[in-house]
Amino acid sequence: MLQFHTQGYQGYAVQYSPFFDNRIAVAASANYGLVGNGRLFILELTPQGIQCLKWYPTQDALYDLAHSEAHSAHIVTSSGDGSLRLYDTTLEPEFPIATFQEHSREAFSVRWNLTSKATFASSSWDGTVKIWNPERQQSLLTLPTHSCTYSVQWNPHTDGVISAVCSDSHMRMWDLRTPASASNHLVLQVPIHSPPIATTMGKPQPTFPPSEALTHDWNKYRGSIVATGGVDRIVRTFDIRQPKGPMQLLQGHGYAVRKLAWSPHLPDLLLSASYDMTCRVWTDGGDQNAGGARELGSMGAHTEFATGVDWCLFGSEGWAASCGWDSRVCVFDVRSLMRA
């Protein structure tokens, strides 16, 4: 396992570059993101360990980041003051090349469009999701959620489909190809706390109170499968073709699930990061539920909240990175954690 310390700054998000297998970016904040400034770290994996190529200071906490899918040197960040900033890592100045300021509260999540690659989306505690073009200062579209929105994601299979999870325990999905009408492109609204679809005959269905949803991610191979996680510590998988309830409940975390990431290599593997200071790898059993949904292993190197996790897109199918409030970035082989 390789480690790097973001000294004085606590990690909120980590992401591998989609262009370079040895490049990682980390969004971090001073004072645990509660007050003070932030810092964007650009890290490189070398034979001598993890080295910091450069860093960018910000006046407010950084909560998330996203690499551009169209330009290998561009990274956008989301901040506690509601702003989004676009950086070009090939330029020497420490200032962003563009700033986007429309959110009225903390911008907690930002994601680049994986299909058209021309736009990115942000979500905020102000109850909105916004769509942006990096060449324009004004947003292209605002999608209301009417609830504190912690996570936004583009569907990696269908252009124009975007989703978000919120503090009201719902996942919302919009299809931007549809007429806006009165629904603002909203095509699906799923109560995450619903009882699971598959239940044992003769046994009552479990019930769950609503709780804040903090993270979600689309499966990279199965276009209708999405996983969610949040304050109630349960990782759920949904099939949007049957949205009445979750397909699987993956339980094992001791505190809130802060980040989820489906594997880019295998269709059934899922990584999670939690406030219980662990990162865990799960299988949902795949389409046929072969072997059942279960936890395969855990990584416990963090000594504070684990807040971010991401898979390497290149090489062997197991490398991942995590970050946490212990100011530690960990790069590890998921296969070394998995139990037989």
mmCIF file of C-alpha atoms in Angstrom:
data_model
loop_
_atom_site.group_PDB
_atom_site.id
_atom_site.type_symbol
_atom_site.label_atom_id
_atom_site.label_comp_id
_atom_site.label_asym_id
_atom_site.label_seq_id
_atom_site.Cartn_x
_atom_site.Cartn_y
_atom_site.Cartn_z
ATOM 1 C CA MET A 1 0.000 0.000 0.000
ATOM 2 C CA LEU A 2 1.238 3.471 -0.927
ATOM 3 C CA GLN A 3 0.379 6.498 1.198
ATOM 4 C CA PHE A 4 0.591 10.281 0.907
ATOM 5 C CA HIS A 5 -0.204 12.897 3.560
ATOM 6 C CA THR A 6 -2.079 16.050 2.565
ATOM 7 C CA GLN A 7 -0.539 17.797 5.562
ATOM 8 C CA GLY A 8 -2.936 20.248 7.225
ATOM 9 C CA TYR A 9 -5.783 19.408 4.839
ATOM 10 C CA GLN A 10 -8.378 16.672 5.217
ATOM 11 C CA GLY A 11 -9.402 14.762 2.100
ATOM 12 C CA TYR A 12 -12.951 14.925 0.763
ATOM 13 C CA ALA A 13 -12.646 13.371 -2.703
ATOM 14 C CA VAL A 14 -10.101 11.461 -4.749
ATOM 15 C CA GLN A 15 -10.170 10.606 -8.451
ATOM 16 C CA TYR A 16 -7.851 8.894 -10.895
ATOM 17 C CA SER A 17 -7.165 10.635 -14.179
ATOM 18 C CA PRO A 18 -9.054 9.073 -17.116
ATOM 19 C CA PHE A 19 -5.964 9.773 -19.268
ATOM 20 C CA PHE A 20 -2.934 8.825 -17.113
ATOM 21 C CA ASP A 21 -2.676 5.672 -15.024
ATOM 22 C CA ASN A 22 -0.254 7.282 -12.553
ATOM 23 C CA ARG A 23 -2.096 10.551 -11.933
ATOM 24 C CA ILE A 24 -4.484 11.197 -9.014
ATOM 25 C CA ALA A 25 -6.256 14.380 -7.907
ATOM 26 C CA VAL A 26 -7.456 15.046 -4.357
ATOM 27 C CA ALA A 27 -9.879 17.716 -3.108
ATOM 28 C CA ALA A 28 -9.080 18.604 0.494
ATOM 29 C CA SER A 29 -10.083 21.158 3.123
ATOM 30 C CA ALA A 30 -8.585 22.719 6.221
ATOM 31 C CA ASN A 31 -10.321 22.225 9.569
ATOM 32 C CA TYR A 32 -12.324 19.264 8.255
ATOM 33 C CA GLY A 33 -14.174 21.484 5.802
ATOM 34 C CA LEU A 34 -16.037 23.324 8.543
ATOM 35 C CA VAL A 35 -14.216 26.643 8.197
ATOM 36 C CA GLY A 36 -11.183 27.864 6.307
ATOM 37 C CA ASN A 37 -9.585 27.261 2.945
ATOM 38 C CA GLY A 38 -9.071 24.279 0.674
ATOM 39 C CA ARG A 39 -6.452 22.769 -1.566
ATOM 40 C CA LEU A 40 -6.454 20.762 -4.794
ATOM 41 C CA PHE A 41 -3.562 18.277 -4.922
ATOM 42 C CA ILE A 42 -2.223 16.761 -8.152
ATOM 43 C CA LEU A 43 -0.359 13.576 -7.247
ATOM 44 C CA GLU A 44 1.759 11.210 -9.314
ATOM 45 C CA LEU A 45 2.637 7.583 -8.643
ATOM 46 C CA THR A 46 6.378 7.044 -9.097
ATOM 47 C CA PRO A 47 8.902 4.287 -8.268
ATOM 48 C CA GLN A 48 9.782 6.420 -5.234
ATOM 49 C CA GLY A 49 6.171 6.503 -4.018
ATOM 50 C CA ILE A 50 3.461 9.138 -4.348
ATOM 51 C CA GLN A 51 4.804 12.575 -5.228
ATOM 52 C CA CYS A 52 2.961 15.896 -5.272
ATOM 53 C CA LEU A 53 3.294 17.460 -8.732
ATOM 54 C CA LYS A 54 1.522 20.681 -7.764
ATOM 55 C CA TRP A 55 -1.241 22.051 -5.593
ATOM 56 C CA TYR A 56 -3.773 24.848 -5.919
ATOM 57 C CA PRO A 57 -5.023 26.914 -2.944
ATOM 58 C CA THR A 58 -8.679 27.931 -2.612
ATOM 59 C CA GLN A 59 -10.331 30.431 -0.295
ATOM 60 C CA ASP A 60 -13.020 27.970 0.810
ATOM 61 C CA ALA A 61 -13.262 24.254 1.485
ATOM 62 C CA LEU A 62 -13.178 21.840 -1.440
ATOM 63 C CA TYR A 63 -15.755 19.034 -1.368
ATOM 64 C CA ASP A 64 -15.422 17.323 -4.742
ATOM 65 C CA LEU A 65 -13.611 17.275 -8.071
ATOM 66 C CA ALA A 66 -13.960 15.823 -11.545
ATOM 67 C CA HIS A 67 -11.446 15.294 -14.323
ATOM 68 C CA SER A 68 -12.516 16.518 -17.722
ATOM 69 C CA GLU A 69 -13.386 13.714 -20.118
ATOM 70 C CA ALA A 70 -12.357 15.878 -23.077
ATOM 71 C CA HIS A 71 -9.119 17.575 -21.975
ATOM 72 C CA SER A 72 -6.404 15.655 -20.138
ATOM 73 C CA ALA A 73 -5.228 18.673 -18.107
ATOM 74 C CA HIS A 74 -8.578 20.076 -16.979
ATOM 75 C CA ILE A 75 -10.081 19.495 -13.525
ATOM 76 C CA VAL A 76 -13.191 21.123 -12.051
ATOM 77 C CA THR A 77 -13.731 21.473 -8.289
ATOM 78 C CA SER A 78 -16.758 22.226 -6.111
ATOM 79 C CA SER A 79 -16.445 24.449 -3.069
ATOM 80 C CA GLY A 80 -18.062 25.429 0.200
ATOM 81 C CA ASP A 81 -18.832 28.912 -1.094
ATOM 82 C CA GLY A 82 -20.971 27.389 -3.861
ATOM 83 C CA SER A 83 -18.479 28.074 -6.633
ATOM 84 C CA LEU A 84 -17.040 25.706 -9.223
ATOM 85 C CA ARG A 85 -13.499 26.266 -10.510
ATOM 86 C CA LEU A 86 -11.828 24.884 -13.627
ATOM 87 C CA TYR A 87 -8.051 24.357 -13.561
ATOM 88 C CA ASP A 88 -5.532 23.617 -16.296
ATOM 89 C CA THR A 89 -2.712 21.624 -14.716
ATOM 90 C CA THR A 90 -0.282 22.434 -17.550
ATOM 91 C CA LEU A 91 -0.275 26.135 -16.657
ATOM 92 C CA GLU A 92 2.021 27.592 -14.024
ATOM 93 C CA PRO A 93 -0.328 30.119 -12.340
ATOM 94 C CA GLU A 94 -2.186 28.756 -9.347
ATOM 95 C CA PHE A 95 -5.412 30.469 -10.396
ATOM 96 C CA PRO A 96 -8.357 28.742 -12.118
ATOM 97 C CA ILE A 97 -8.944 29.380 -15.806
ATOM 98 C CA ALA A 98 -12.698 29.713 -15.203
ATOM 99 C CA THR A 99 -15.057 30.171 -12.240
ATOM 100 C CA PHE A 100 -18.762 29.354 -12.179
ATOM 101 C CA GLN A 101 -20.886 31.008 -9.486
ATOM 102 C CA GLU A 102 -24.612 30.337 -9.367
ATOM 103 C CA HIS A 103 -25.149 28.020 -6.402
ATOM 104 C CA SER A 104 -26.319 29.870 -3.302
ATOM 105 C CA ARG A 105 -25.022 27.268 -0.854
ATOM 106 C CA GLU A 106 -22.264 24.649 -0.660
ATOM 107 C CA ALA A 107 -21.544 22.878 -3.961
ATOM 108 C CA PHE A 108 -21.043 19.359 -2.705
ATOM 109 C CA SER A 109 -20.700 17.274 -5.860
ATOM 110 C CA VAL A 110 -19.444 17.719 -9.423
ATOM 111 C CA ARG A 111 -19.269 15.177 -12.259
ATOM 112 C CA TRP A 112 -18.181 15.323 -15.887
ATOM 113 C CA ASN A 113 -20.463 13.927 -18.600
ATOM 114 C CA LEU A 114 -19.124 10.467 -19.503
ATOM 115 C CA THR A 115 -20.907 10.165 -22.845
ATOM 116 C CA SER A 116 -20.977 13.484 -24.712
ATOM 117 C CA LYS A 117 -17.943 14.718 -22.703
ATOM 118 C CA ALA A 118 -18.892 18.333 -23.435
ATOM 119 C CA THR A 119 -20.651 19.225 -20.177
ATOM 120 C CA PHE A 120 -20.426 18.708 -16.441
ATOM 121 C CA ALA A 121 -22.994 18.772 -13.634
ATOM 122 C CA SER A 122 -22.958 20.053 -10.075
ATOM 123 C CA SER A 123 -25.238 19.574 -7.088
ATOM 124 C CA SER A 124 -25.631 21.788 -4.047
ATOM 125 C CA TRP A 125 -27.161 22.130 -0.640
ATOM 126 C CA ASP A 126 -29.343 24.832 -2.235
ATOM 127 C CA GLY A 127 -31.601 22.089 -3.640
ATOM 128 C CA THR A 128 -30.523 22.241 -7.265
ATOM 129 C CA VAL A 129 -28.555 20.335 -9.881
ATOM 130 C CA LYS A 130 -26.972 22.488 -12.591
ATOM 131 C CA ILE A 131 -25.636 21.565 -16.018
ATOM 132 C CA TRP A 132 -22.625 23.500 -17.322
ATOM 133 C CA ASN A 133 -20.535 23.924 -20.447
ATOM 134 C CA PRO A 134 -16.938 24.820 -19.511
ATOM 135 C CA GLU A 135 -16.874 27.506 -22.202
ATOM 136 C CA ARG A 136 -19.832 29.406 -20.728
ATOM 137 C CA GLN A 137 -20.077 31.327 -17.458
ATOM 138 C CA GLN A 138 -23.814 30.717 -17.067
ATOM 139 C CA SER A 139 -25.318 27.283 -16.498
ATOM 140 C CA LEU A 140 -27.167 25.613 -19.346
ATOM 141 C CA LEU A 141 -29.935 24.220 -17.156
ATOM 142 C CA THR A 142 -31.092 24.109 -13.532
ATOM 143 C CA LEU A 143 -32.907 21.040 -12.204
ATOM 144 C CA PRO A 144 -34.687 21.563 -8.854
ATOM 145 C CA THR A 145 -34.612 18.876 -6.177
ATOM 146 C CA HIS A 146 -36.094 21.003 -3.352
ATOM 147 C CA SER A 147 -33.771 19.190 -0.975
ATOM 148 C CA CYS A 148 -30.117 19.287 0.039
ATOM 149 C CA THR A 149 -28.418 17.383 -2.809
ATOM 150 C CA TYR A 150 -25.263 15.497 -1.914
ATOM 151 C CA SER A 151 -24.404 13.578 -5.072
ATOM 152 C CA VAL A 152 -24.918 13.929 -8.830
ATOM 153 C CA GLN A 153 -23.988 11.363 -11.501
ATOM 154 C CA TRP A 154 -24.272 11.002 -15.270
ATOM 155 C CA ASN A 155 -25.470 7.678 -16.605
ATOM 156 C CA PRO A 156 -22.385 6.208 -18.342
ATOM 157 C CA HIS A 157 -24.535 4.399 -20.936
ATOM 158 C CA THR A 158 -27.178 6.910 -22.052
ATOM 159 C CA ASP A 159 -26.385 10.472 -23.041
ATOM 160 C CA GLY A 160 -28.600 13.043 -21.347
ATOM 161 C CA VAL A 161 -29.597 10.907 -18.349
ATOM 162 C CA ILE A 162 -28.523 12.306 -14.985
ATOM 163 C CA SER A 163 -29.340 11.358 -11.392
ATOM 164 C CA ALA A 164 -28.978 12.747 -7.880
ATOM 165 C CA VAL A 165 -29.548 11.635 -4.293
ATOM 166 C CA CYS A 166 -30.722 13.996 -1.586
ATOM 167 C CA SER A 167 -31.286 14.505 2.109
ATOM 168 C CA ASP A 168 -34.966 13.583 1.659
ATOM 169 C CA SER A 169 -34.006 9.916 1.075
ATOM 170 C CA HIS A 170 -34.912 9.969 -2.622
ATOM 171 C CA MET A 171 -33.018 9.315 -5.814
ATOM 172 C CA ARG A 172 -34.132 11.424 -8.779
ATOM 173 C CA MET A 173 -33.420 10.786 -12.431
ATOM 174 C CA TRP A 174 -33.792 13.251 -15.304
ATOM 175 C CA ASP A 175 -33.742 12.595 -19.031
ATOM 176 C CA LEU A 176 -32.643 15.784 -20.755
ATOM 177 C CA ARG A 177 -33.839 14.422 -24.104
ATOM 178 C CA THR A 178 -37.467 14.720 -22.979
ATOM 179 C CA PRO A 179 -39.543 17.929 -23.113
ATOM 180 C CA ALA A 180 -39.080 19.980 -19.972
ATOM 181 C CA SER A 181 -42.827 20.624 -19.414
ATOM 182 C CA ALA A 182 -43.874 20.943 -15.782
ATOM 183 C CA SER A 183 -41.604 18.113 -14.613
ATOM 184 C CA ASN A 184 -38.264 19.766 -15.524
ATOM 185 C CA HIS A 185 -37.186 16.559 -17.318
ATOM 186 C CA LEU A 186 -37.801 14.476 -14.173
ATOM 187 C CA VAL A 187 -38.601 10.889 -15.211
ATOM 188 C CA LEU A 188 -38.078 8.908 -12.005
ATOM 189 C CA GLN A 189 -38.192 9.519 -8.257
ATOM 190 C CA VAL A 190 -37.282 6.542 -6.070
ATOM 191 C CA PRO A 191 -37.686 6.446 -2.267
ATOM 192 C CA ILE A 192 -34.379 4.882 -1.253
ATOM 193 C CA HIS A 193 -35.739 3.626 2.062
ATOM 194 C CA SER A 194 -38.377 1.422 0.356
ATOM 195 C CA PRO A 195 -38.521 -2.269 1.352
ATOM 196 C CA PRO A 196 -36.463 -4.539 -0.907
ATOM 197 C CA ILE A 197 -38.221 -6.166 -3.839
ATOM 198 C CA ALA A 198 -36.988 -9.678 -3.102
ATOM 199 C CA THR A 199 -38.299 -10.979 0.225
ATOM 200 C CA THR A 200 -38.572 -14.416 1.744
ATOM 201 C CA MET A 201 -42.008 -15.978 1.489
ATOM 202 C CA GLY A 202 -43.976 -15.810 4.712
ATOM 203 C CA LYS A 203 -41.740 -13.205 6.341
ATOM 204 C CA PRO A 204 -42.736 -9.556 6.772
ATOM 205 C CA GLN A 205 -40.949 -7.004 4.670
ATOM 206 C CA PRO A 206 -38.370 -4.946 6.578
ATOM 207 C CA THR A 207 -39.164 -1.272 6.948
ATOM 208 C CA PHE A 208 -36.646 1.556 7.029
ATOM 209 C CA PRO A 209 -37.150 5.155 8.134
ATOM 210 C CA PRO A 210 -36.067 7.852 5.672
ATOM 211 C CA SER A 211 -32.447 8.909 6.046
ATOM 212 C CA GLU A 212 -30.088 11.201 4.183
ATOM 213 C CA ALA A 213 -28.593 9.719 1.017
ATOM 214 C CA LEU A 214 -24.985 10.864 0.592
ATOM 215 C CA THR A 215 -23.667 9.028 -2.460
ATOM 216 C CA HIS A 216 -24.571 6.913 -5.477
ATOM 217 C CA ASP A 217 -22.988 5.489 -8.614
ATOM 218 C CA TRP A 218 -24.083 3.851 -11.859
ATOM 219 C CA ASN A 219 -22.829 0.388 -12.784
ATOM 220 C CA LYS A 220 -20.358 0.640 -15.656
ATOM 221 C CA TYR A 221 -21.554 -2.570 -17.369
ATOM 222 C CA ARG A 222 -25.241 -2.937 -16.501
ATOM 223 C CA GLY A 223 -26.971 0.193 -17.670
ATOM 224 C CA SER A 224 -30.002 0.019 -15.379
ATOM 225 C CA ILE A 225 -28.189 -0.709 -12.095
ATOM 226 C CA VAL A 226 -27.332 2.022 -9.585
ATOM 227 C CA ALA A 227 -26.050 1.812 -6.007
ATOM 228 C CA THR A 228 -26.817 4.254 -3.191
ATOM 229 C CA GLY A 229 -25.437 4.814 0.294
ATOM 230 C CA GLY A 230 -25.978 7.191 3.159
ATOM 231 C CA VAL A 231 -26.556 7.849 6.816
ATOM 232 C CA ASP A 232 -28.343 4.566 7.587
ATOM 233 C CA ARG A 233 -25.096 2.635 6.764
ATOM 234 C CA ILE A 234 -26.738 0.432 4.099
ATOM 235 C CA VAL A 235 -25.496 0.118 0.533
ATOM 236 C CA ARG A 236 -28.473 -0.531 -1.753
ATOM 237 C CA THR A 237 -28.566 -1.558 -5.386
ATOM 238 C CA PHE A 238 -31.503 -0.598 -7.599
ATOM 239 C CA ASP A 239 -32.647 -1.647 -11.041
ATOM 240 C CA ILE A 240 -34.397 1.383 -12.509
ATOM 241 C CA ARG A 241 -36.561 -0.969 -14.580
ATOM 242 C CA GLN A 242 -38.086 -2.072 -11.228
ATOM 243 C CA PRO A 243 -37.864 1.097 -9.138
ATOM 244 C CA LYS A 244 -40.297 0.135 -6.364
ATOM 245 C CA GLY A 245 -37.500 -0.973 -4.073
ATOM 246 C CA PRO A 246 -33.850 -2.045 -3.843
ATOM 247 C CA MET A 247 -32.637 -5.319 -5.309
ATOM 248 C CA GLN A 248 -29.915 -5.904 -2.702
ATOM 249 C CA LEU A 249 -29.079 -4.584 0.765
ATOM 250 C CA LEU A 250 -25.357 -4.687 1.548
ATOM 251 C CA GLN A 251 -24.863 -4.233 5.273
ATOM 252 C CA GLY A 252 -21.685 -4.122 7.320
ATOM 253 C CA HIS A 253 -20.563 -0.532 7.741
ATOM 254 C CA GLY A 254 -20.745 0.824 11.273
ATOM 255 C CA TYR A 255 -21.388 4.441 10.297
ATOM 256 C CA ALA A 256 -22.633 6.434 7.310
ATOM 257 C CA VAL A 257 -21.535 5.432 3.810
ATOM 258 C CA ARG A 258 -19.849 8.483 2.316
ATOM 259 C CA LYS A 259 -18.744 7.345 -1.157
ATOM 260 C CA LEU A 260 -19.488 4.522 -3.632
ATOM 261 C CA ALA A 261 -17.734 3.493 -6.838
ATOM 262 C CA TRP A 262 -18.550 0.577 -9.153
ATOM 263 C CA SER A 263 -15.569 -1.212 -10.665
ATOM 264 C CA PRO A 264 -14.615 -0.195 -14.219
ATOM 265 C CA HIS A 265 -13.327 -3.737 -14.815
ATOM 266 C CA LEU A 266 -15.837 -6.171 -13.329
ATOM 267 C CA PRO A 267 -19.652 -5.807 -13.430
ATOM 268 C CA ASP A 268 -20.427 -6.981 -9.894
ATOM 269 C CA LEU A 269 -17.741 -5.275 -7.746
ATOM 270 C CA LEU A 270 -18.443 -2.144 -5.714
ATOM 271 C CA LEU A 271 -16.189 -0.087 -3.413
ATOM 272 C CA SER A 272 -17.459 1.982 -0.501
ATOM 273 C CA ALA A 273 -15.891 4.492 1.892
ATOM 274 C CA SER A 274 -17.459 5.155 5.272
ATOM 275 C CA TYR A 275 -17.314 7.270 8.386
ATOM 276 C CA ASP A 276 -16.426 4.027 10.208
ATOM 277 C CA MET A 277 -12.899 4.609 8.769
ATOM 278 C CA THR A 278 -13.012 1.591 6.435
ATOM 279 C CA CYS A 279 -13.220 1.077 2.691
ATOM 280 C CA ARG A 280 -15.057 -2.111 1.765
ATOM 281 C CA VAL A 281 -15.391 -4.143 -1.402
ATOM 282 C CA TRP A 282 -18.707 -5.844 -2.189
ATOM 283 C CA THR A 283 -20.273 -8.056 -4.802
ATOM 284 C CA ASP A 284 -23.952 -7.738 -5.663
ATOM 285 C CA GLY A 285 -23.871 -11.191 -7.219
ATOM 286 C CA GLY A 286 -24.256 -9.933 -10.770
ATOM 287 C CA ASP A 287 -27.340 -10.284 -12.929
ATOM 288 C CA GLN A 288 -27.854 -13.886 -11.860
ATOM 289 C CA ASN A 289 -27.004 -13.161 -8.207
ATOM 290 C CA ALA A 290 -24.465 -15.980 -8.446
ATOM 291 C CA GLY A 291 -23.020 -16.615 -4.997
ATOM 292 C CA GLY A 292 -25.170 -13.937 -3.424
ATOM 293 C CA ALA A 293 -24.555 -10.326 -2.516
ATOM 294 C CA ARG A 294 -21.951 -9.998 0.213
ATOM 295 C CA GLU A 295 -18.920 -8.158 1.527
ATOM 296 C CA LEU A 296 -15.643 -9.481 0.120
ATOM 297 C CA GLY A 297 -13.177 -7.591 2.311
ATOM 298 C CA SER A 298 -12.230 -4.303 3.928
ATOM 299 C CA MET A 299 -9.315 -1.884 4.171
ATOM 300 C CA GLY A 300 -8.795 -0.231 7.548
ATOM 301 C CA ALA A 301 -5.699 1.938 7.064
ATOM 302 C CA HIS A 302 -7.544 5.202 7.719
ATOM 303 C CA THR A 303 -7.682 6.540 11.275
ATOM 304 C CA GLU A 304 -10.461 9.060 10.633
ATOM 305 C CA PHE A 305 -13.524 9.233 8.380
ATOM 306 C CA ALA A 306 -12.902 7.654 4.960
ATOM 307 C CA THR A 307 -14.545 10.127 2.597
ATOM 308 C CA GLY A 308 -13.470 9.254 -0.941
ATOM 309 C CA VAL A 309 -12.644 6.218 -3.050
ATOM 310 C CA ASP A 310 -11.993 5.610 -6.739
ATOM 311 C CA TRP A 311 -10.797 2.842 -9.066
ATOM 312 C CA CYS A 312 -7.856 3.053 -11.444
ATOM 313 C CA LEU A 313 -9.141 2.712 -15.010
ATOM 314 C CA PHE A 314 -5.929 1.180 -16.336
ATOM 315 C CA GLY A 315 -3.804 -1.934 -15.914
ATOM 316 C CA SER A 316 -4.699 -4.822 -13.656
ATOM 317 C CA GLU A 317 -8.242 -4.810 -12.384
ATOM 318 C CA GLY A 318 -7.793 -4.084 -8.708
ATOM 319 C CA TRP A 319 -5.990 -0.831 -7.949
ATOM 320 C CA ALA A 320 -7.898 1.865 -6.104
ATOM 321 C CA ALA A 321 -7.294 5.052 -4.133
ATOM 322 C CA SER A 322 -8.974 6.443 -1.027
ATOM 323 C CA CYS A 323 -8.778 9.608 1.051
ATOM 324 C CA GLY A 324 -9.994 10.607 4.475
ATOM 325 C CA TRP A 325 -10.078 13.093 7.303
ATOM 326 C CA ASP A 326 -6.764 11.723 8.594
ATOM 327 C CA SER A 327 -5.079 13.694 5.770
ATOM 328 C CA ARG A 328 -4.075 10.392 4.221
ATOM 329 C CA VAL A 329 -4.331 9.231 0.616
ATOM 330 C CA CYS A 330 -4.025 5.451 0.243
ATOM 331 C CA VAL A 331 -3.373 3.534 -2.978
ATOM 332 C CA PHE A 332 -4.027 -0.173 -2.620
ATOM 333 C CA ASP A 333 -4.790 -3.382 -4.502
ATOM 334 C CA VAL A 334 -8.394 -4.371 -3.808
ATOM 335 C CA ARG A 335 -7.574 -7.995 -4.630
ATOM 336 C CA SER A 336 -5.382 -8.188 -1.534
ATOM 337 C CA LEU A 337 -8.448 -7.449 0.605
ATOM 338 C CA MET A 338 -10.806 -9.970 -0.932
ATOM 339 C CA ARG A 339 -11.564 -13.144 0.958
ATOM 340 C CA ALA A 340 -12.001 -16.385 -0.947
#
